[in-house]
Structure formats: C-alpha cells, structure tokens
Short mmCIF file of C-alpha atoms and ligand atoms in Angstrom, two decimals:
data_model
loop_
_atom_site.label_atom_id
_atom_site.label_comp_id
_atom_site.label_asym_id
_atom_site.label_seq_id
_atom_site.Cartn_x
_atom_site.Cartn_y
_atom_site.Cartn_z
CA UNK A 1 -27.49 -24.19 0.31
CA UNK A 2 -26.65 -23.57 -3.41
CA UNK A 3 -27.35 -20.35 -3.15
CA UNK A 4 -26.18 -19.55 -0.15
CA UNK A 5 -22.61 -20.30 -1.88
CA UNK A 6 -23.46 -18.30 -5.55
CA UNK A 7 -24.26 -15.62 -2.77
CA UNK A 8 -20.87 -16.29 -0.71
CA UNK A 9 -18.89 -16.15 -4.13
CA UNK A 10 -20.33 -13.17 -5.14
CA UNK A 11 -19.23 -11.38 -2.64
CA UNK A 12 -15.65 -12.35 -3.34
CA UNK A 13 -16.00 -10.93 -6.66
CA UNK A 14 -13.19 -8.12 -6.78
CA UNK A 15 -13.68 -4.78 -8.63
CA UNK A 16 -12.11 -2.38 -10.27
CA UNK A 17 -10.27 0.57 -7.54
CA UNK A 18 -7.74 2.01 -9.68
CA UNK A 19 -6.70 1.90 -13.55
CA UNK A 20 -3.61 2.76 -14.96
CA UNK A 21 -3.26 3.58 -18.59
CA UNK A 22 0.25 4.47 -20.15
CA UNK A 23 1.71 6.18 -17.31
CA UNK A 24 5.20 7.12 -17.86
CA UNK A 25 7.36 8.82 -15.29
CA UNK A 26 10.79 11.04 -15.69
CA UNK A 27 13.26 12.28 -12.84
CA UNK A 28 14.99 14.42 -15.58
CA UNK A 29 16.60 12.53 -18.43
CA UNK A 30 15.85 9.53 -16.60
CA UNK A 31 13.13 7.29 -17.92
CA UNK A 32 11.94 5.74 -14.72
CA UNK A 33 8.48 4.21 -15.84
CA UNK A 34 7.76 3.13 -19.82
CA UNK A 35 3.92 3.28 -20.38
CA UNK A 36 2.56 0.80 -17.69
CA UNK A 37 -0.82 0.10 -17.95
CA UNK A 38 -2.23 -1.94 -14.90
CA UNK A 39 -5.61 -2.76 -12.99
CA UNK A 40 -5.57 -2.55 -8.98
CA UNK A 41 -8.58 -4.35 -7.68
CA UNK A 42 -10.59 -4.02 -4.70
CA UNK A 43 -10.50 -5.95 -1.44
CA UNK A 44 -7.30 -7.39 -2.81
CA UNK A 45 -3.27 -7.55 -2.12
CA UNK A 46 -1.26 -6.73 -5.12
CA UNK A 47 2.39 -7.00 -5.12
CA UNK A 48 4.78 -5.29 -6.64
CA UNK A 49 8.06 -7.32 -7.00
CA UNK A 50 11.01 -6.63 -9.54
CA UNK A 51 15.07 -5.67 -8.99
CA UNK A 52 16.44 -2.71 -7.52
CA UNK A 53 15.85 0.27 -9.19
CA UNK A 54 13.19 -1.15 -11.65
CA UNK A 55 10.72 1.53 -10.66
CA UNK A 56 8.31 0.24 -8.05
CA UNK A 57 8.33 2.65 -5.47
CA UNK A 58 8.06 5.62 -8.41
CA UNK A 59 5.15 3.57 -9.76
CA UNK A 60 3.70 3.36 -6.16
CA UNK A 61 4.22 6.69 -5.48
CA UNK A 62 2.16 7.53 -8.56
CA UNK A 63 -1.35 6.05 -7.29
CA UNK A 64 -1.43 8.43 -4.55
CA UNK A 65 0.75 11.28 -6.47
CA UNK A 66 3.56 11.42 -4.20
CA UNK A 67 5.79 11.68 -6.88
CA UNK A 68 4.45 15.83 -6.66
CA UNK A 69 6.83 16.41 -4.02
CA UNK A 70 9.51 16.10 -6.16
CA UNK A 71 10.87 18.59 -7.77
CA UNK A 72 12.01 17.09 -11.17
CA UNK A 73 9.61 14.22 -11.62
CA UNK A 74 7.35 14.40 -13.98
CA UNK A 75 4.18 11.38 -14.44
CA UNK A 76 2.34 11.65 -17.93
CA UNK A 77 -1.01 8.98 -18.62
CA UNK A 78 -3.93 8.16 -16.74
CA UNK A 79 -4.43 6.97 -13.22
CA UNK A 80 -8.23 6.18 -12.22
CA UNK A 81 -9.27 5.69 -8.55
CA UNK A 82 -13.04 4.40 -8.82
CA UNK A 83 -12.88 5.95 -12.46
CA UNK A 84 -12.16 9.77 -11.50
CA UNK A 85 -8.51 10.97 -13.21
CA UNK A 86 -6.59 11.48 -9.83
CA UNK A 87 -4.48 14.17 -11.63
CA UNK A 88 -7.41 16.37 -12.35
CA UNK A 89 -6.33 19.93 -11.16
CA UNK A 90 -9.40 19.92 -9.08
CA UNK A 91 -8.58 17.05 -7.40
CA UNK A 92 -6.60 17.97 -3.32
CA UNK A 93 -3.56 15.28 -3.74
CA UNK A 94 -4.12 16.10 0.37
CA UNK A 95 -7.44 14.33 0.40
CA UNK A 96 -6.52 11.92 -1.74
CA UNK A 97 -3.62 10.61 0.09
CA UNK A 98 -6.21 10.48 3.14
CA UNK A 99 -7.83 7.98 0.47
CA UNK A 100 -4.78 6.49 -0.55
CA UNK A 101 -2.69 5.97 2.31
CA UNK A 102 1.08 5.15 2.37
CA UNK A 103 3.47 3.64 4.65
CA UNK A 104 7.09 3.63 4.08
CA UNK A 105 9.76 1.14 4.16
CA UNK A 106 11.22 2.92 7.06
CA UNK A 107 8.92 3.74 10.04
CA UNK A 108 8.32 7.53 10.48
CA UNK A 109 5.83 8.59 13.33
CA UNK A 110 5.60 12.17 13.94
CA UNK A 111 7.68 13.52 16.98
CA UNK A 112 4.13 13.50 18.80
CA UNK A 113 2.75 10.97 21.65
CA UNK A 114 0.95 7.61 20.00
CA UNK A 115 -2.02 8.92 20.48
CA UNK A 116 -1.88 12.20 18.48
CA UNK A 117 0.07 10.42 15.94
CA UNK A 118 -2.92 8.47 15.25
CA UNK A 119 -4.97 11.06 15.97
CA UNK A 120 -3.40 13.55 13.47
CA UNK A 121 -5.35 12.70 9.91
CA UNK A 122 -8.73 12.45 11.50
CA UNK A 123 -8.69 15.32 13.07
CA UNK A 124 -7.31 17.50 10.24
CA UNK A 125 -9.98 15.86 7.94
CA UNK A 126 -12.34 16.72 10.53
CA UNK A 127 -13.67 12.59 10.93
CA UNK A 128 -14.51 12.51 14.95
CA UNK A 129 -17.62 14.58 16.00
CA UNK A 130 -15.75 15.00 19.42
CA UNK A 131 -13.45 13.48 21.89
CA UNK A 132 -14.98 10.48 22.77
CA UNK A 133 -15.56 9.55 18.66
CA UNK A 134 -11.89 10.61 18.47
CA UNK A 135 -10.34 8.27 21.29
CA UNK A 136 -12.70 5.43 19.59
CA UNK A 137 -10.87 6.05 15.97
CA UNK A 138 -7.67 5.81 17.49
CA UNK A 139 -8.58 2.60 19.61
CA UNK A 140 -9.86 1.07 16.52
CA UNK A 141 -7.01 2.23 14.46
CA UNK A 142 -4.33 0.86 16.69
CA UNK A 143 -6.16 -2.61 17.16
CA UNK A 144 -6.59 -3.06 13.66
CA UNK A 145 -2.65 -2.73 13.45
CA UNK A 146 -2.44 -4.76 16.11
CA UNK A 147 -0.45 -2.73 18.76
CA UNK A 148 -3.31 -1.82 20.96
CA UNK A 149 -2.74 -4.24 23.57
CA UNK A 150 0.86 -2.88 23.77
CA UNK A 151 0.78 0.41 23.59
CA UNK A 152 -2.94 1.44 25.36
CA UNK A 153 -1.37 2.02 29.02
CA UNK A 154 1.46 4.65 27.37
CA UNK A 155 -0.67 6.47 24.74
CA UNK A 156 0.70 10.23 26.13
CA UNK A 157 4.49 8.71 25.64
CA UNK A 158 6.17 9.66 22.30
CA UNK A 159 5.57 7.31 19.09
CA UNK A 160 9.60 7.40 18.12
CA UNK A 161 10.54 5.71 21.61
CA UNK A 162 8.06 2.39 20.80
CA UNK A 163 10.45 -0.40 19.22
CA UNK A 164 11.18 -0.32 15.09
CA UNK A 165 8.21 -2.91 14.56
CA UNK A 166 5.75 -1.20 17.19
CA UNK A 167 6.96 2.07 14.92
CA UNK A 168 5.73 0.41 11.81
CA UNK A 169 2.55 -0.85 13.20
CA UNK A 170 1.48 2.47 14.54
CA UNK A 171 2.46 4.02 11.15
CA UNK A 172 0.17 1.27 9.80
CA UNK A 173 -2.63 2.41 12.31
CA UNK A 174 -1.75 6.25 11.17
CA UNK A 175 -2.40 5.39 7.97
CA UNK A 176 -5.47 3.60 8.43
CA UNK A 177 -6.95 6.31 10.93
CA UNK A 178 -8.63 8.33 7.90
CA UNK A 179 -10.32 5.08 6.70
CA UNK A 180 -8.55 5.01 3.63
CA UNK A 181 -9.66 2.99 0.37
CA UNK A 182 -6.11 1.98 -0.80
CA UNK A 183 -3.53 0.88 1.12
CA UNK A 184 0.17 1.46 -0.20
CA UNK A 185 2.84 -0.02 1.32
CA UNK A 186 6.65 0.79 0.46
CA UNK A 187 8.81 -2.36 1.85
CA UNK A 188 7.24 -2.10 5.00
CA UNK A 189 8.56 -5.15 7.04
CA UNK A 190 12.29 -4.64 5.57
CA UNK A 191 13.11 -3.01 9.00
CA UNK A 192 11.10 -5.55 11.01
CA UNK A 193 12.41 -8.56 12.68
CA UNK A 194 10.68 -12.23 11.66
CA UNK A 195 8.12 -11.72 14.33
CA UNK A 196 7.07 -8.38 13.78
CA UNK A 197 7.22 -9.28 9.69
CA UNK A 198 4.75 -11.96 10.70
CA UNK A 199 2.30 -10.07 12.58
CA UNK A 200 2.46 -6.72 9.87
CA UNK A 201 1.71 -9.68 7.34
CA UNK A 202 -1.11 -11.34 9.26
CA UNK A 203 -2.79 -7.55 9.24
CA UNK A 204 -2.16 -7.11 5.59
CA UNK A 205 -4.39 -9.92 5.03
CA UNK A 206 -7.15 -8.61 7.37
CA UNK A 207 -6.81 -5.34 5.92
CA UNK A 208 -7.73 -6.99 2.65
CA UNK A 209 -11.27 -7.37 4.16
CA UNK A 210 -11.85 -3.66 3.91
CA UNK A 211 -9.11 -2.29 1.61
CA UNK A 212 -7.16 -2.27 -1.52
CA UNK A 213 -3.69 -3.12 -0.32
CA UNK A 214 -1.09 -2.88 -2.67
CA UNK A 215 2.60 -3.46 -1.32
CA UNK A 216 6.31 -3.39 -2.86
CA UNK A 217 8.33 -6.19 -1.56
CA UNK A 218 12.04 -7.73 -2.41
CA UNK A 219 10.68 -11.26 -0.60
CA UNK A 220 9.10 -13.11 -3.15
CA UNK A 221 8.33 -15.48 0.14
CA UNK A 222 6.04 -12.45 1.42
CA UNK A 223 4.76 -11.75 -2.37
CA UNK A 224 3.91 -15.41 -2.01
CA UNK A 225 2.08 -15.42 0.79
CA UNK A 226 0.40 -11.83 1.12
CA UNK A 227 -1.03 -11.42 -2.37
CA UNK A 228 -3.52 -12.17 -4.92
CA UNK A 229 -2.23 -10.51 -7.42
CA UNK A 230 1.45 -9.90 -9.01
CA UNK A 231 3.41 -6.82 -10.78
CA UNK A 232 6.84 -7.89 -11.82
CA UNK A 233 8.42 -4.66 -13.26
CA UNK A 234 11.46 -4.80 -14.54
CA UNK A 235 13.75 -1.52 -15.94
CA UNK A 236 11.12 0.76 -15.74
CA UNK A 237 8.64 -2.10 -17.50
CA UNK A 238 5.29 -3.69 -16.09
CA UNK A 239 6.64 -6.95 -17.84
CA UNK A 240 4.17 -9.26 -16.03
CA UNK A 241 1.03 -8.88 -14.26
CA UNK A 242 -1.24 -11.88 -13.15
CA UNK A 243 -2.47 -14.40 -10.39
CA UNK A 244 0.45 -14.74 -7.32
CA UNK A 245 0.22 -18.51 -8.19
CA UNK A 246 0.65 -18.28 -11.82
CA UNK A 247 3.58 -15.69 -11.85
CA UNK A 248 5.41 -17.88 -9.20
CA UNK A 249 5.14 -21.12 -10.60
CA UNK A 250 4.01 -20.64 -14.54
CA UNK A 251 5.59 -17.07 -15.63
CA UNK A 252 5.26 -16.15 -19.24
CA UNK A 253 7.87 -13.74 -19.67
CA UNK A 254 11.34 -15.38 -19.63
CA UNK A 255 12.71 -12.19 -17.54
CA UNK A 256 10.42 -12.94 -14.62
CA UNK A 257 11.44 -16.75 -14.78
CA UNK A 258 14.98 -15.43 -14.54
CA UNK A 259 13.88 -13.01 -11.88
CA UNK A 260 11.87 -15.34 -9.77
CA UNK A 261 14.09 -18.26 -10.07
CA UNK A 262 17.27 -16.15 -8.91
CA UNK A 263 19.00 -15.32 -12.48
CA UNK A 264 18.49 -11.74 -12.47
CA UNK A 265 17.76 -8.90 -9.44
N1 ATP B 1 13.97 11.24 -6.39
C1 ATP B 1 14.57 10.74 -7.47
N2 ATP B 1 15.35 11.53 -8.26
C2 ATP B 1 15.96 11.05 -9.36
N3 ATP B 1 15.87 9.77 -9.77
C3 ATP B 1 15.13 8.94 -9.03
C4 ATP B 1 14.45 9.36 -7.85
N4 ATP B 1 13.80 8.31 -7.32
C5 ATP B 1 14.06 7.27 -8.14
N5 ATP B 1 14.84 7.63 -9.16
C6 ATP B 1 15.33 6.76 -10.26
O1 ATP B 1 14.20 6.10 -10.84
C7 ATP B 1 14.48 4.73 -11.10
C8 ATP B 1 13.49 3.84 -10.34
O2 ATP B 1 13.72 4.01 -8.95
P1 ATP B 1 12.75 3.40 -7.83
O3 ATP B 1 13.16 3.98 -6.53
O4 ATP B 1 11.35 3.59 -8.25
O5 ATP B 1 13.12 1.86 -7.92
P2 ATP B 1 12.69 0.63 -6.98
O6 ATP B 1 12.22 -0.45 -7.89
O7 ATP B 1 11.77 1.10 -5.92
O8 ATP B 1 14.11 0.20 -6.36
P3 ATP B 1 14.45 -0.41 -4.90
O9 ATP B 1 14.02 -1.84 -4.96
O10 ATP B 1 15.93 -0.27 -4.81
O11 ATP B 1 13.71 0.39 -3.88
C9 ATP B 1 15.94 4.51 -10.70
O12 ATP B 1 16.71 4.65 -11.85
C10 ATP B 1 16.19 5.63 -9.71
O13 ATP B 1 17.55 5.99 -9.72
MG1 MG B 2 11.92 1.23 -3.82
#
C-alpha cells in the first residue's frame, strides 16, 4: 500500500518542458518584455495573468516563436523546450508550432469543412498512414475537445458556420490534432458564453493529463481554477511566479496584491 502511493506520487512529479532565461522582446522602440526568466513544467496548467498590455500574449507568442511573423519584433535570450534552444537556425518554427500548439482568443477555423480543419496539421506533417488512421485522429481530436458528439453527423459542413464556442473547441481539437507537447492558449474562452467557458475549462484540465498547457487569462476566477501554476507580469515584468494558491491568497510582491485584489489592471 505504501508504495503503491510513493509510486502514485511519483508520477505526479512535474518536469521541466520549457526554460526561459532573460528573454526580452521589442516591437521597435517599444520595450515589450524586460528579461523574464521563467520555468514551464510538464503535465501542468500555467497561467499567465497581469493588466492589459503588460506583455502576455508577446511572452506567449515567444514559446512557440510566433512573434517571427512580425515584422518589427525582435525576442533576444533563451527559450528551452526539453533543453534544445528553440531559436536555433536549424530549428523549422513550422514543426515546432506542430509541438507547440496555439489557440487564439478569437476562434479562427480555416474556411474548410470540420473535418479537414482537423485534418489539416496531420496530414501536412504526414501523422496518418492512410485514411482510416486519418478519420481516427480526427475522431480522437474532436472528442478530446469535446465537440464530437455535436459535430460527427455534419463533418463535410464548413467549420466557420458551427456556433462561436463549437468554433473554439474545434480550434482546440485543430490544435491538438498534431499531438502537440505544449499547449498555448491566448484568452481562449473570452468569446465563449458561461457554458461553453465551462466545458473549454473542464478540457483544459484533461488536457493536463497529456500536455503542458499554458493559458493567458483576464479571469483570475479561471486562473483560479484551471492552474497549478501562476505568471503575474506586469509592464513588460515577470513580477511573480509561484503556486495558483499562494499567488492568490499570499502574494509577495505588493503589485500583484494590488493587482489581484482589484487596485491596479
Ligand atoms: N504587433 C505589435 N506591434 C507593436 N507593438 C505591439 C504589438 N503587439 C503588442 N505590442 C505592444 O507590446 C506591449 C505588450 O502587448 P501584449 O499584446 O503582449 O499585452 P497583453 O498583456 O497581451 O495585453 P492584453 O491583456 O490587452 O491582451 C504593449 O505595449 C503593446 O502595445
Ligand atoms: Mg493579449
């Protein structure tokens, strides 16, 4: 019995998935991100909470080097996924966003039929053998965003005419189609109503079972309930990083007190 717990806890032991060390980020003049240096772990939810404009989606976009799409930003410092430098030149940023998914605060499918927009990653990173393995990634991948049982008698119908939360949660199953490690998520209930919210956070917490999920959110409520662990940035600062718990009720830095408690944001 005793060690049939030591072994239970042990597997509950998080690792290391990605390491940031003094990463700074410019759009221009503008200093968006001042040498953050934070630890991502495995099989757990981070949050990233903080007022507008702090730098939270820039930072997000960094772990998965989004930020390369734009033209004027520029990210300096080191960013480890399972200790390789993800801005090696011979790193593809195209794999590694198949490794790093993202989904954004504001539902995007392709202008394709569910099925294909689920279908899309594996099949450009070459993942089913043929069609059957195919129509059993996209099964899976739309049950484990739980829209399955709504949407598998309309697969051929377009992905933009499902409702704003269906949208989201077959973005979510898009985005875990390619298996990814990392999970990034942008705001992605701010569009959703309470219901939809609910079930997008239910499957953040069952994605935690297989992946790194790490998610920006202005509800401290949702921080609260969907994560582990807590980023508060704050102008372009990581000012605190720790335990959910201890951030929301025993915060050392008196600027996320003010933060968390309603003074500033
Ligand atoms: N594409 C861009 N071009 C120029 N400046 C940008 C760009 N994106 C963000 N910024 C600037 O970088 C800073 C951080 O912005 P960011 O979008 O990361 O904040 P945020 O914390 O995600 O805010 P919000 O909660 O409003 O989404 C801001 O000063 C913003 O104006
Ligand atoms: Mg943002």
């Amino acid at each position: 019995m005793n060690d049939m717990r030591i072994a239970e806890r042990a597997t509950h032991v998080s690792t290391r998935k990605i390491s940031a060390t003094g990463v700074q980020v410019h759009y221009g003049d503008t200093h968006a991100i001042k040498d953050v240096n934070v630890e991502i772990e495995d099989k757990t939810v981070t949050a990233f909470i903080g007022p507008s404009g702090c730098g939270k989606s820039t930072f997000l976009r960094c772990l998965n080097r989004m930020n390369d799409t734009i033209d004027i930003c520029r990210v300096s410092g080191q960013i480890l996924l399972d200790g390789e430098d993800i801005y090696d030149p011979k790193v593809d940023p195209v794999q590694l966003r198949a490794k790093v998914g993202m989904v954004f605060q504001k539902p995007n499918p392709f202008p394709k039929s569910i099925y294909d927009n689920v279908a899309y990653g594996p099949r450009i990173h070459g993942l089913a053998k043929n069609k059957a393995d195919l129509d059993d990634i996209v099964e899976k991948s739309l049950r484990r965003a739980a829209i399955w049982d709504e949407v598998k008698d309309r697969l051929d119908a377009p992905g933009t005419g499902l409702s704003g939360g269906q949208q989201q949660r077959l973005c979510i199953a898009r985005a875990v189609a390619t298996q990814p490690e990392v999970l990034l998520m942008d705001e992605p209930c701010s569009a959703l109503d309470p219901i939809a919210t609910a079930q997008v956070e239910e499957l953040i917490d069952d994605l935690r079972q297989k992946f790194s999920v790490v998610i920006v959110t202005h509800s401290m409520q949702q921080a609260a309930r969907v994560s582990q662990k807590t980023a508060f940035f704050h102008l372009g600062n990581l000012v605190e990083f720790g335990e959910t718990g201890q951030i929301f009720t025993n915060p050392i830095d008196p600027r996320t007190e003010s933060y968390i408690t309603g003074r500033i944001g």
